[in-house]
Every structure is written in C-alpha cells, then in structure tokens.
Amino acid sequence: MCGIVGYIGKKRAVDVILKGLSYLEYRGYDSAGIALISDNTAHIYKAPGKLSNLKEILSLEKEENINANIGIGHTRWATHGLPTEINAHPHHCNCGSLTIVHNGIIENYKDLKPDLEKKGCKFLSQTDTEVAAHLIAHEFADTKDLLKAVQNAVKKLKGAYAFCVTHKSMPDRIIAARKNAPLIIGVGEGENFIASDIPAIIEYTKKAIYLSDNQVAEIKTDSIKIYDENDNLIANKVENLPFEPIALSKMGYKHFMLKEIHEQPDVVRNILIDKIKSEDLAVVLDDVKLSKEELTKINRIQIIACGTSLHAGLVGKYIFEELTGIPVDVEASSEYIYRNTIADKNTLVIGISQSGETADTITAIKQAKEKNSHILIITNRKDSAMARLADSLLPINAGIEVSVAATKSYMAQLLSLYLLAIYTAENIGAKENNLVKEIKKELLTLPSKLETILNDTKNIENIAKKYSSFKNFIFIARGINYPTALEGALKLKEISYINATGYPAGELKHGPIAMLDETMPVLAVLNKGIVYDKVLSNCEEAKARQAKLIGVTNFIDEKHKNLFDDTVIIPEIPDIVSPALNIVVLQLLAYHISEYLGKDVDQPRNLAKSVTVE
Ligand code: F6R
C-alpha cells in the first residue's frame, strides 16, 4: 500500500526520494507526490497516476526549487477520496509550512475535523491525512517544536499510521511516527533515510532501525533519536538489512513475476536444506518453540491468512489432518476478527503472510494471542510486524518478492506447511508410516520436477494465447488440489482482470454448471489419486455443456484423450504433494495470458503488495 520515502543529508533529496519511490511501486499506488524544503520554503509537487507523471512535473520545475537536501515523498493507494492530485500526498497546513506523508488510516479523523475547522483550518482534500497535518500544525503553533508537536498530536490519533513530517522553519529534521504500519529508518553517514520498506533504501545503506508501534523519531543529518509512547528517549537498535540490492533486478526476465516463477526450484532447495536430509531422517525444525510435550497437547489448529497465503493454509489443512489427525480450521483473517473465536492454550494458531504486514492478519494474530494460544508465524519477512508477534517464527526465505501477484512465496509457504506437518507428526508419534517417508522423498525431488515444467513452457504459452480472449473462466479440482483451483483463479483474475472462479469440482452441478456453454472455459486440475475419476466425471459433465476443457494432469488414459481440448501434462507426483507442482502451470498460464493481453503484470491495477489497512 502507500509508500513513504524520506531523506536528509547532502545528496539531492529529489533523486534519492524518486528512486526510492520507484522501488516501492510494487506496493501498489495510484498517485504520487514529494515535498522538498529549500530556502526555508516547502515546495510540494503531486500527480495522479504513475510516478512518471510526477517526474514530468518535476522536470519542468526551476532547479533552485528542487535542489534540496531534505524531503519526503509518497506513493498513495487511495483509501479516503479519489486518486486525484488534490488527494495525493504530501498534505500541508494552511500556510504550507508543515508537510506530511502518511500510510494507514486515521480512524477518528471525522471526530477531529470539526474542532480544527472551528479553529480556522481549511480542508482542501477528502483525505484523513489532512486532519493530521492541521492537528500537528496547531500543536506546533503552541510548542514551536516539531518533535513535541508530533508527540502531542499522535496521542489524539486513533487508527493506523506511519508518517513523516517536515516544517520549513526546521529544515534540519524530519519527524517520523508509527503505529500499526511499517516504517524503517535507514542509517547512513552524514545522511539518513526513512522508508516504508527496505528496497527504497538498500542501495544506500544496509543498516536500519525498525521503528516500533507508538514510537516517534527525530531524524537529522547526523543523529537519530527515538522516543517511546511516554516521550522518553530510548536507545537505538540498529539492525542489518536482510538482502542485497541485486535481489531487485529482473535478471533478464521481462517481468518480476516471471523471474519469481522461475526461482521456485531454488526456493524449494533453499527451504529444505538442513531440514530434510533424507526420507529416513526426522525433519529438523529448530524454529518451532514448542516442546514435544506441548506439541502432544495441541488438540486444534487454526490457520489464519489472506489471499494467496490463505490458499496455502487450505492446502495445509489437508496435509495436517492427514499426517497428524489434529483438526484444522482455516479462516480468512478478516473473518476471524471481531467475533469470539474459540481458542485456548492447546490451540496452535498459524498465521501465514508473505509480507508479515497484512493488517487483517496482524489484528487476527493479536486476538489469538489474547487466548494464550501458541502463535506460529510463517512469513517471508522475518523483520515484519507479524514476525515480532510470533512465539515460533518460521521464515520462508523466498527472497524479496516484487511482483504483486505472489508466486514463489506461495511455494515456500506450502513447503513450510509440509515441513511443519511432518515435524508435528514425527514428534507426536501420530504417523510412523510410509506416507511421511514418501512425502519427504517427493519433496526432495520436487525442484527437478519443477524444472521439468519450467524448462519447456511452449505448450502453456500456446494455451494462454488461445484462451486469452475469453472473459470468464472456471477452475475446478477436488481434495488437496481444490485450493490449487482457487489460487489459479486468483492469479488469473488479479493480473489479467478476467473473471475467474475456483470451485470444488463436485460443486459444479450445484449451481455453477448453469453458466457453462462454449464461452466459459473450464480448467480442471486432476491428479492420479483418490479423486481422479470423480474429477473426470465432472469434466464430462462440463463437456456435455459445450464448455472448452483444459486439463492439468499427470495422467491421461486412452479413453479420455479426446475429452480435453488442451492438456498440460506434469511429471508423476503423489496426490498429497501435487499442489506444489500443479500451481506452477496455473501461475504460468495466468502470466502468459496477462502478458499477451498487454496488462501491467507486475503492478496490476488497484492492488497492493502489502495490505496495511483493514
Ligand atoms: C495474491 C496476493 C494477495 C496476498 C494477500 C495477503 O497474489 O499476493 O492475495 O496473498 O494480500 O498478503 P500477505 O501474504 O502479505 O499477508
């Protein structure tokens, strides 16, 4: 969601900020803006649409106005008010002295506004952020101190925020604050940086301070002071940033999404290293901080997540229940919250999130924590807010994922769930059986099977081209691949804007079949296994309604050869591990359809990589 970049130092702030914002584009945005302080004046530039529009405006500006060494910039993902120039950040007080960029939602902005209006504030935008600008400006009028003004103001704000504030009369400092939205301070030499996420600053520094909730920071060229919620100065905790700038390159691929799809064999190898040494040895998972005795007492598992991570959780349910016999509920975080969920100290709550910053999942995890359940977090960002809430933290180490559509992180989440389920089964003695061994063996061969698919994608590309003009799609599967159908449909709709829905194949006849005719292709995922014949029958039913049929399968016999209009044959794999292989075909199909249609594959409209508002 919104991206923030701030800079104070000796460089041209506009260059650092624009570059930083471009590295945050993947978070999703619909307008951009920047405020620069030079000659005791705040110069503000804003534009709806892409960053290139803002750059265009800046290119026409007089050099003396933009030649500043301090500034704050923003990419906005609209929550309150249309993505227009007026609603774009930075916002400012009436005299234009104080500027602010903000990520999050100030929930009580409507309560604060009337009082500020009575005091003479004129509101120009429909945003919640402008209230914060006026509120801080009023505090500044009283205190003449920007830090104090922000400290006083945040005590009146409700909701989520990460923001940066400047004042033209104090061009030697930026004040930053955070509550339930990410913000880091990059530590430089004779310069400092502020950003919503690491990519914006990694080119300049590998050291950073992660601001915690309710902290306020005063950032100058050569000092950073952090204050807690009681305005006490606290010690700085400087940490090393976890990745290299190279991770942000497309490495010759046309899009990050394609690069990330192709990284999956290595992601799997990386995650298995030291954890499964051979099928005969027990899984090693030092990250699980539950003793054998505590694990044995777990009588219920709840998995909470959103979007693609939720689909990984649904696969997790099948694996866990099969291997451990422990009942598993999987729920969208946004549904888990604001009701009395049943959990206790014998419930294992698993939160899954690529970003570790998804607001709904954070709220759900906090709710579960209050029930004394053990919180296990599976995330790609061990530096995230969610990671900090974990009793056990399982980092998936997939490397930064830039494409908004999640691919390699889904793969890594699946792998983590396999490992966790096997580890649990082995520790509680639930299954001393061949299935656990077989899964371990298959996981070890998964990278080469993934490579078999990735090394020859021509057939998938042809199918993508053939079906790209359809406006609707149905994805069907059963059992452990039902979540694969959901995830395949999500991938297609989010990057191509084609209406795609995943159904359990057996549900077709309970309603969706009414939609079938020659304009509605049906993609079926069917693996040789317990539900194979059942899915085939469901395909026959679809065919009888003239639907075009695409089969993604590891087995097709002579008699069904002509059932499908198109097929993608994947390597042999047991049903229980097949979601990790099948999904790659669906990712590639969605990618090539989107690419063929000329859509913005890596940054689909309206979407954000990190959904930091509820
Ligand atoms: C889809 C996608 C989203 C995310 C969802 C949760 O490709 O990326 O559906 O999966 O917004 O995000 P995380 O996993 O960061 O909590």
XYZ file of C-alpha atoms and ligand atoms in Angstrom:
630
model
C 0.000 0.000 0.000
C 1.179 3.598 0.326
C 4.927 4.022 0.139
C 6.903 6.570 2.109
C 10.454 7.753 1.447
C 12.247 10.489 3.366
C 15.790 11.793 3.015
C 18.026 14.194 4.900
C 21.722 14.582 4.078
C 23.955 16.045 1.418
C 22.572 14.407 -1.712
C 19.856 15.889 -3.908
C 16.829 14.698 -1.944
C 14.620 14.621 -5.029
C 16.824 11.982 -6.685
C 17.008 9.733 -3.641
C 13.279 10.016 -2.999
C 12.147 9.406 -6.585
C 14.414 6.395 -6.879
C 13.205 5.096 -3.522
C 9.580 5.552 -4.544
C 10.208 3.669 -7.767
C 11.430 0.721 -5.678
C 8.202 0.893 -3.687
C 5.992 0.903 -6.792
C 5.389 -2.824 -6.272
C 3.419 -1.990 -3.124
C 0.639 -0.594 -5.350
C -0.356 3.068 -5.739
C -2.442 5.429 -7.799
C -0.822 8.847 -7.261
C 2.498 10.209 -6.071
C 3.971 13.342 -4.548
C 7.007 14.926 -2.950
C 7.789 17.858 -0.641
C 11.258 19.441 -0.658
C 12.485 22.154 1.648
C 14.842 24.679 0.127
C 15.402 28.336 1.110
C 13.025 27.926 4.033
C 10.192 27.112 1.679
C 8.332 23.831 1.303
C 7.931 23.020 -2.391
C 5.195 20.462 -2.987
C 4.628 18.544 -6.219
C 1.919 15.940 -6.782
C 0.434 13.973 -9.669
C -2.259 11.339 -10.112
C -1.254 8.086 -11.819
C 2.223 6.689 -12.218
C 5.464 8.087 -10.855
C 6.411 9.141 -14.379
C 3.709 11.852 -14.181
C 5.345 13.297 -11.068
C 8.771 13.118 -12.714
C 7.377 15.013 -15.697
C 6.156 17.838 -13.433
C 9.489 17.975 -11.624
C 11.403 18.109 -14.896
C 9.652 21.387 -15.719
C 10.436 22.957 -12.328
C 13.126 25.543 -11.632
C 16.309 23.895 -10.353
C 16.569 26.182 -7.294
C 13.183 24.956 -6.036
C 14.002 21.290 -6.218
C 17.657 21.447 -5.286
C 17.050 20.490 -1.652
C 18.839 18.158 0.772
C 15.736 17.297 2.746
C 12.431 15.958 1.525
C 9.613 13.470 1.933
C 7.875 11.532 -0.820
C 4.863 9.281 -1.139
C 3.036 6.863 -3.385
C -0.644 6.781 -2.428
C -3.060 3.861 -2.577
C -6.406 5.606 -2.214
C -8.485 4.835 0.870
C -10.313 8.123 1.551
C -11.036 10.149 -1.596
C -10.344 9.550 -5.281
C -6.778 9.200 -6.586
C -6.642 12.852 -7.673
C -3.866 15.415 -7.436
C -5.564 17.179 -4.541
C -5.846 13.948 -2.522
C -2.258 12.898 -3.279
C 0.323 13.359 -0.511
C 2.163 15.342 0.814
C -0.578 17.231 2.602
C 0.114 20.509 4.345
C -1.239 23.010 6.838
C -2.994 26.124 5.555
C 0.139 28.230 5.287
C 2.043 25.396 3.602
C 4.819 25.366 6.222
C 4.208 21.873 7.529
C 4.086 18.880 5.208
C 3.182 15.267 5.918
C 3.163 11.930 4.090
C 1.157 9.132 5.666
C 0.449 5.435 5.264
C -2.537 3.953 7.110
C -5.960 5.173 8.132
C -6.664 7.762 10.816
C -9.932 6.350 12.062
C -11.061 9.310 14.168
C -10.407 11.950 11.513
C -14.096 12.836 11.312
C -14.188 13.473 15.094
C -11.107 15.706 14.960
C -12.082 17.706 11.880
C -14.909 19.935 13.258
C -12.728 21.274 16.062
C -9.923 22.066 13.611
C -12.406 23.757 11.285
C -13.620 25.889 14.193
C -10.025 26.918 14.730
C -9.921 28.151 11.133
C -8.392 25.217 9.265
C -9.482 24.980 5.641
C -9.564 21.453 4.267
C -8.683 21.011 0.616
C -8.823 17.224 0.206
C -11.115 14.357 1.184
C -8.306 12.534 2.965
C -7.938 11.519 6.593
C -4.282 12.563 6.405
C -5.023 16.266 6.052
C -6.509 16.196 9.548
C -3.134 15.065 10.883
C -1.402 17.913 9.007
C -3.636 20.530 10.639
C -3.543 18.885 14.046
C 0.263 18.794 14.122
C 0.443 22.351 12.783
C -1.747 23.522 15.684
C 0.435 21.720 18.188
C 3.455 23.310 16.524
C 1.910 26.768 16.892
C 1.769 26.111 20.656
C 5.103 24.357 21.171
C 7.313 25.750 18.364
C 8.919 22.337 18.424
C 8.182 19.833 15.661
C 9.053 16.751 17.724
C 6.834 17.863 20.603
C 4.058 18.787 18.178
C 4.055 15.287 16.695
C 4.302 13.663 20.127
C 1.264 15.639 21.303
C -0.691 15.004 18.110
C -0.224 11.223 17.984
C -1.815 10.948 21.413
C -5.013 12.243 19.797
C -4.924 9.991 16.736
C -6.707 6.641 16.504
C -6.113 4.032 13.825
C -3.006 3.081 11.909
C -0.263 5.350 10.745
C 3.277 5.622 9.612
C 4.151 9.173 8.745
C 6.916 11.682 8.128
C 6.573 15.378 8.859
C 8.706 18.374 7.906
C 8.435 22.056 8.732
C 10.002 24.748 6.577
C 11.292 26.602 9.641
C 13.209 23.483 10.759
C 14.952 22.247 7.623
C 17.420 20.196 9.666
C 14.974 17.475 10.744
C 12.254 15.050 9.753
C 9.907 13.680 12.391
C 8.607 10.157 11.851
C 5.973 8.209 13.777
C 4.491 4.766 13.556
C 1.548 2.739 14.832
C 0.400 -0.445 13.071
C 2.034 0.457 9.756
C 5.600 -0.261 8.671
C 8.389 2.328 8.804
C 12.152 1.938 8.889
C 14.939 4.444 9.321
C 17.990 3.802 7.157
C 21.166 4.747 8.968
C 23.771 6.461 6.793
C 26.916 8.507 7.353
C 26.123 12.189 7.304
C 22.720 11.290 5.923
C 19.671 9.299 6.977
C 16.699 7.739 5.237
C 13.145 6.814 6.079
C 11.096 4.301 4.146
C 8.104 2.009 4.260
C 10.250 -0.875 3.119
C 13.847 -1.902 2.549
C 14.031 -1.751 -1.286
C 13.719 2.044 -1.167
C 16.993 2.463 0.727
C 19.060 -0.688 0.253
C 21.205 0.977 -2.420
C 22.444 3.488 0.169
C 22.684 1.604 3.439
C 22.481 -1.875 4.916
C 21.798 -0.605 8.445
C 18.390 0.353 9.749
C 16.277 0.972 12.797
C 12.840 -0.627 12.736
C 10.507 1.836 14.364
C 8.068 0.089 16.725
C 4.438 0.947 17.355
C 3.857 4.211 19.222
C 7.418 5.413 18.742
C 8.319 8.827 17.374
C 11.703 9.591 15.817
C 13.581 12.818 15.208
C 15.909 12.343 12.252
C 18.674 14.787 11.411
C 21.685 14.518 9.107
C 23.923 13.081 11.804
C 21.576 11.937 14.550
C 18.526 9.748 15.070
C 16.600 9.995 18.316
C 13.800 7.569 19.117
C 11.145 8.282 21.758
C 8.665 5.841 23.291
C 4.961 6.477 23.840
C 5.701 8.336 27.071
C 8.098 10.635 25.186
C 11.152 9.096 26.836
C 14.315 8.918 24.759
C 15.234 5.277 24.183
C 18.324 3.517 22.854
C 18.621 2.971 19.091
C 18.608 -0.646 17.975
C 20.423 -0.719 14.643
C 19.937 -3.909 12.615
C 21.449 -5.248 9.402
C 19.068 -5.290 6.471
C 18.425 -8.793 5.183
C 19.062 -8.598 1.440
C 21.272 -7.279 -1.326
C 20.334 -4.711 -3.998
C 20.744 -7.428 -6.683
C 17.506 -9.020 -5.447
C 15.677 -6.092 -7.006
C 16.845 -6.823 -10.541
C 14.753 -8.691 -13.130
C 17.841 -10.688 -14.135
C 16.920 -10.593 -17.825
C 13.301 -11.679 -17.379
C 10.615 -9.455 -18.858
C 8.750 -9.208 -15.554
C 9.472 -9.843 -11.896
C 6.586 -12.309 -11.853
C 8.231 -14.499 -14.493
C 11.579 -14.284 -12.712
C 9.948 -15.250 -9.425
C 8.071 -18.183 -11.005
C 11.393 -19.461 -12.339
C 13.092 -19.054 -8.963
C 10.827 -21.670 -7.403
C 13.079 -24.728 -7.756
C 15.807 -22.851 -5.847
C 13.312 -21.584 -3.301
C 12.361 -25.194 -2.583
C 16.003 -26.308 -2.370
C 16.752 -23.442 -0.030
C 13.898 -24.204 2.305
C 14.665 -27.941 2.510
C 18.355 -27.512 3.236
C 19.231 -28.884 6.682
C 15.570 -29.664 7.338
C 15.089 -32.843 5.336
C 18.370 -34.660 4.878
C 16.826 -37.926 3.730
C 13.494 -39.681 3.823
C 14.760 -41.832 6.693
C 15.734 -38.971 8.978
C 13.334 -36.884 11.043
C 12.581 -33.325 9.916
C 14.644 -30.722 11.778
C 12.725 -27.561 12.562
C 14.557 -25.575 15.228
C 12.224 -22.630 14.699
C 9.326 -24.416 16.386
C 9.470 -23.354 20.012
C 7.071 -25.976 21.318
C 8.421 -28.908 23.292
C 7.422 -32.435 22.352
C 5.135 -32.450 25.366
C 3.492 -29.164 24.373
C 3.051 -30.349 20.788
C 1.379 -33.513 22.007
C -1.166 -31.413 23.904
C -2.199 -29.452 20.810
C -5.746 -30.553 20.069
C -6.714 -27.939 17.499
C -5.013 -25.872 14.814
C -6.267 -22.598 13.397
C -4.691 -21.176 10.267
C -5.338 -17.513 9.542
C -4.237 -15.659 6.425
C -5.463 -13.668 3.429
C -5.496 -14.170 -0.341
C -2.791 -16.439 -1.681
C -1.493 -17.135 1.825
C -4.990 -18.307 2.746
C -4.899 -20.757 -0.157
C -1.593 -22.119 1.135
C -3.332 -22.523 4.506
C -6.141 -24.524 2.873
C -3.582 -26.947 1.440
C -2.050 -27.027 4.929
C -5.339 -28.285 6.385
C -5.278 -31.359 4.154
C -1.654 -32.119 4.992
C -2.011 -31.590 8.742
C -5.201 -33.561 9.124
C -3.806 -36.420 7.047
C -0.497 -36.610 8.894
C -1.366 -35.610 12.446
C -5.072 -36.254 12.912
C -5.387 -32.845 14.576
C -8.476 -30.925 13.384
C -7.589 -27.784 11.439
C -9.749 -24.699 10.752
C -8.625 -22.294 8.068
C -10.100 -18.823 8.020
C -9.619 -15.505 6.252
C -8.092 -13.137 8.795
C -10.749 -10.517 8.104
C -13.433 -13.036 9.141
C -11.532 -14.314 12.175
C -11.540 -10.922 13.794
C -14.278 -9.101 15.686
C -16.005 -12.251 16.912
C -15.466 -14.596 19.792
C -13.115 -17.149 18.252
C -12.683 -20.365 20.186
C -9.036 -20.948 21.006
C -7.047 -21.731 24.131
C -3.572 -22.724 25.260
C -3.882 -26.062 23.494
C -4.658 -24.417 20.175
C -1.827 -23.825 17.738
C -2.557 -20.679 15.743
C -0.645 -20.433 12.484
C -0.529 -17.032 10.782
C 0.678 -17.079 7.180
C 1.744 -13.901 5.420
C 4.278 -13.155 2.705
C 4.714 -9.559 3.822
C 4.132 -10.013 7.535
C 2.413 -6.624 7.412
C -1.147 -7.519 6.366
C -3.323 -5.531 8.759
C -6.189 -8.073 8.936
C -3.820 -10.910 9.790
C -1.968 -8.821 12.372
C -5.261 -7.998 14.097
C -6.308 -11.668 13.984
C -2.991 -12.792 15.447
C -3.255 -10.253 18.266
C -6.752 -11.544 19.003
C -5.493 -15.139 19.119
C -2.590 -14.124 21.357
C -5.072 -12.950 23.975
C -6.404 -16.513 24.206
C -2.939 -17.761 25.199
C -2.624 -19.887 22.077
C 0.865 -20.582 20.725
C 1.382 -18.265 17.752
C 3.418 -19.648 14.882
C 4.105 -17.259 12.031
C 5.096 -18.345 8.529
C 6.388 -15.290 6.691
C 8.830 -14.130 4.056
C 9.748 -11.097 6.159
C 11.355 -12.006 9.433
C 11.743 -8.267 10.038
C 7.974 -7.675 9.863
C 5.407 -6.666 12.469
C 3.859 -10.129 12.388
C 7.210 -11.815 12.926
C 7.562 -9.763 16.077
C 4.311 -11.220 17.429
C 5.427 -14.819 16.944
C 6.096 -17.376 19.649
C 7.573 -19.512 16.890
C 8.802 -17.886 13.698
C 9.214 -19.880 10.502
C 10.859 -17.616 7.925
C 10.257 -18.974 4.415
C 13.376 -17.278 2.997
C 11.997 -16.991 -0.542
C 13.884 -13.745 -1.137
C 12.132 -10.464 -1.787
C 9.011 -10.872 -3.902
C 8.475 -7.798 -6.045
C 5.607 -8.845 -8.290
C 2.291 -8.027 -6.645
C 0.985 -11.463 -7.633
C 2.503 -13.905 -5.166
C 4.151 -16.973 -6.695
C 7.399 -18.099 -5.098
C 6.179 -17.104 -1.644
C 3.155 -19.404 -2.105
C 5.526 -22.234 -2.985
C 7.647 -21.515 0.080
C 4.560 -21.332 2.306
C 3.423 -24.743 1.021
C 6.855 -26.186 1.726
C 6.846 -24.743 5.244
C 3.469 -26.334 5.897
C 4.677 -29.740 4.667
C 7.707 -29.469 6.941
C 5.663 -28.341 9.910
C 3.074 -31.088 9.496
C 5.739 -33.775 9.144
C 7.631 -32.359 12.130
C 4.457 -32.393 14.218
C 3.540 -35.906 13.110
C 7.023 -37.188 13.901
C 7.081 -35.506 17.300
C 3.673 -36.568 18.496
C 4.148 -40.049 17.065
C 0.963 -39.703 15.036
C 2.252 -41.436 11.949
C 5.182 -43.733 11.923
C 4.255 -44.651 8.411
C 5.154 -44.774 4.786
C 3.222 -41.656 3.851
C 5.513 -39.374 5.855
C 8.526 -41.059 4.260
C 7.019 -40.799 0.809
C 6.310 -37.086 1.212
C 9.885 -36.430 2.346
C 11.214 -38.343 -0.651
C 8.929 -36.462 -3.031
C 9.799 -33.065 -1.575
C 13.452 -33.788 -2.248
C 12.693 -34.472 -5.923
C 10.334 -31.518 -6.271
C 12.951 -28.998 -7.537
C 13.843 -31.145 -10.541
C 10.172 -31.778 -11.341
C 9.520 -28.050 -11.185
C 12.424 -27.537 -13.569
C 10.897 -30.026 -15.999
C 7.836 -27.786 -16.236
C 9.781 -24.537 -16.302
C 12.261 -25.690 -18.950
C 9.571 -26.075 -21.599
C 6.650 -23.688 -21.329
C 5.741 -23.502 -25.055
C 2.559 -25.567 -24.673
C 1.373 -23.379 -21.789
C 2.170 -20.232 -23.784
C 0.106 -21.526 -26.736
C -2.818 -22.359 -24.484
C -2.563 -18.893 -22.911
C -2.747 -17.261 -26.329
C -5.668 -19.439 -27.417
C -7.763 -18.615 -24.335
C -6.771 -15.013 -23.735
C -9.891 -13.588 -25.393
C -12.321 -15.349 -23.047
C -13.971 -13.094 -20.495
C -14.737 -15.787 -17.903
C -13.009 -18.893 -16.597
C -13.841 -21.672 -14.180
C -11.149 -23.629 -12.351
C -12.103 -26.971 -10.806
C -10.340 -29.580 -8.686
C -11.072 -31.737 -5.665
C -9.381 -32.676 -2.436
C -5.953 -31.266 -1.791
C -5.984 -29.500 -5.179
C -9.204 -27.597 -4.562
C -7.058 -24.752 -3.095
C -4.929 -25.025 -6.275
C -8.051 -24.204 -8.293
C -8.745 -21.225 -6.015
C -5.179 -19.972 -6.303
C -5.086 -20.477 -10.094
C -8.286 -18.470 -10.471
C -6.961 -15.722 -8.174
C -3.725 -15.466 -10.187
C -5.660 -15.145 -13.434
C -8.122 -12.532 -12.223
C -5.633 -10.326 -10.435
C -3.234 -9.890 -13.337
C -5.488 -10.252 -16.399
C -8.785 -8.902 -14.949
C -10.564 -11.936 -16.440
C -13.405 -13.123 -14.245
C -12.174 -16.460 -12.893
C -13.625 -18.578 -10.099
C -12.354 -21.729 -8.448
C -14.836 -24.416 -7.409
C -14.616 -27.838 -5.834
C -15.327 -29.917 -8.962
C -18.194 -31.733 -7.248
C -19.950 -28.413 -6.604
C -20.293 -27.565 -10.305
C -23.611 -29.342 -10.557
C -24.990 -27.452 -7.550
C -25.233 -24.160 -9.405
C -22.185 -23.027 -11.403
C -22.941 -25.519 -14.186
C -25.772 -23.196 -15.234
C -23.116 -20.795 -16.544
C -21.448 -23.338 -18.809
C -21.500 -23.020 -22.575
C -18.867 -22.565 -25.278
C -17.931 -19.144 -23.883
C -16.875 -20.496 -20.478
C -13.625 -22.477 -20.464
C -13.173 -24.916 -17.594
C -9.689 -25.703 -16.355
C -9.520 -28.920 -14.374
C -6.634 -29.947 -12.153
C -6.660 -33.713 -11.787
C -4.000 -35.890 -10.327
C -3.948 -39.619 -10.317
C -5.248 -40.406 -6.867
C -8.385 -40.860 -4.856
C -10.475 -38.151 -6.599
C -9.106 -38.566 -10.140
C -12.110 -40.447 -11.566
C -14.519 -38.113 -9.820
C -12.956 -35.029 -11.396
C -13.008 -36.775 -14.785
C -16.773 -37.266 -14.404
C -17.160 -33.592 -13.543
C -15.187 -32.761 -16.699
C -17.544 -34.954 -18.749
C -20.465 -33.001 -17.302
C -18.819 -29.744 -18.337
C -18.022 -31.067 -21.800
C -21.663 -32.055 -22.248
C -22.500 -28.351 -21.839
C -20.085 -27.368 -24.630
C -17.508 -25.852 -22.280
C -13.945 -25.803 -23.607
C -11.857 -28.016 -21.328
C -8.236 -27.642 -20.277
C -6.730 -30.451 -18.232
C -3.707 -30.081 -15.972
C -2.786 -33.617 -15.050
C -0.046 -36.170 -14.519
C -2.022 -38.932 -16.157
C -4.380 -39.296 -19.063
C -5.562 -42.647 -20.353
C -6.520 -43.557 -23.928
C -10.262 -43.389 -23.369
C -10.137 -39.804 -22.087
C -7.640 -38.485 -24.598
C -10.278 -36.580 -26.539
C -12.129 -35.237 -23.538
C -9.876 -32.234 -23.185
C -9.452 -29.511 -25.768
C -5.992 -28.845 -24.360
C -3.837 -30.583 -21.793
C -0.723 -29.819 -19.798
C 0.993 -32.977 -18.643
C 3.060 -32.615 -15.498
C 5.572 -35.098 -14.030
C 4.395 -38.022 -11.913
C 3.808 -36.984 -8.320
C 1.698 -38.355 -5.454
C -1.544 -36.508 -4.858
C -0.517 -35.159 -1.463
C 2.498 -33.277 -2.864
C 0.916 -32.347 -6.207
C -0.329 -28.835 -5.247
C 3.300 -27.688 -5.244
C 3.708 -28.808 -8.849
C 0.301 -28.067 -10.337
C 0.299 -24.460 -9.219
C 3.298 -23.611 -11.395
C 1.291 -24.437 -14.522
C -1.505 -22.138 -13.379
C 0.938 -19.352 -12.498
C 2.494 -19.590 -15.965
C -0.896 -19.662 -17.644
C -2.036 -16.537 -15.802
C 1.286 -14.828 -16.518
C 1.209 -15.522 -20.260
C -2.464 -14.544 -20.631
C -1.784 -11.243 -18.861
C 1.371 -10.643 -20.856
C -0.395 -11.490 -24.118
C -3.172 -9.023 -23.254
C -0.564 -6.356 -22.549
C -1.558 -5.846 -18.911
C 0.700 -4.424 -16.232
C 1.775 -7.852 -14.982
C 3.882 -6.801 -12.007
C 1.673 -3.969 -10.829
C -1.947 -4.834 -11.543
C -4.449 -2.029 -11.102
C -5.994 -1.419 -7.669
C -3.767 -3.955 -5.924
C -1.128 -3.512 -3.271
C 1.646 -5.883 -2.292
C 1.404 -5.076 1.387
C -2.185 -4.548 2.512
C -1.580 -2.465 5.598
C -5.171 -1.321 6.171
C -8.043 -3.436 7.466
C -2.222 -12.501 -4.488
C -1.651 -11.837 -3.352
C -2.550 -11.463 -2.224
C -1.826 -11.711 -0.902
C -2.668 -11.176 0.274
C -2.023 -11.484 1.603
O -1.260 -12.792 -5.448
O -0.493 -11.593 -3.320
O -3.749 -12.149 -2.265
O -1.599 -13.064 -0.770
O -2.840 -9.801 0.151
O -0.758 -10.919 1.677
P 0.327 -11.448 2.712
O 0.676 -12.835 2.313
O 1.476 -10.496 2.577
O -0.318 -11.398 4.062
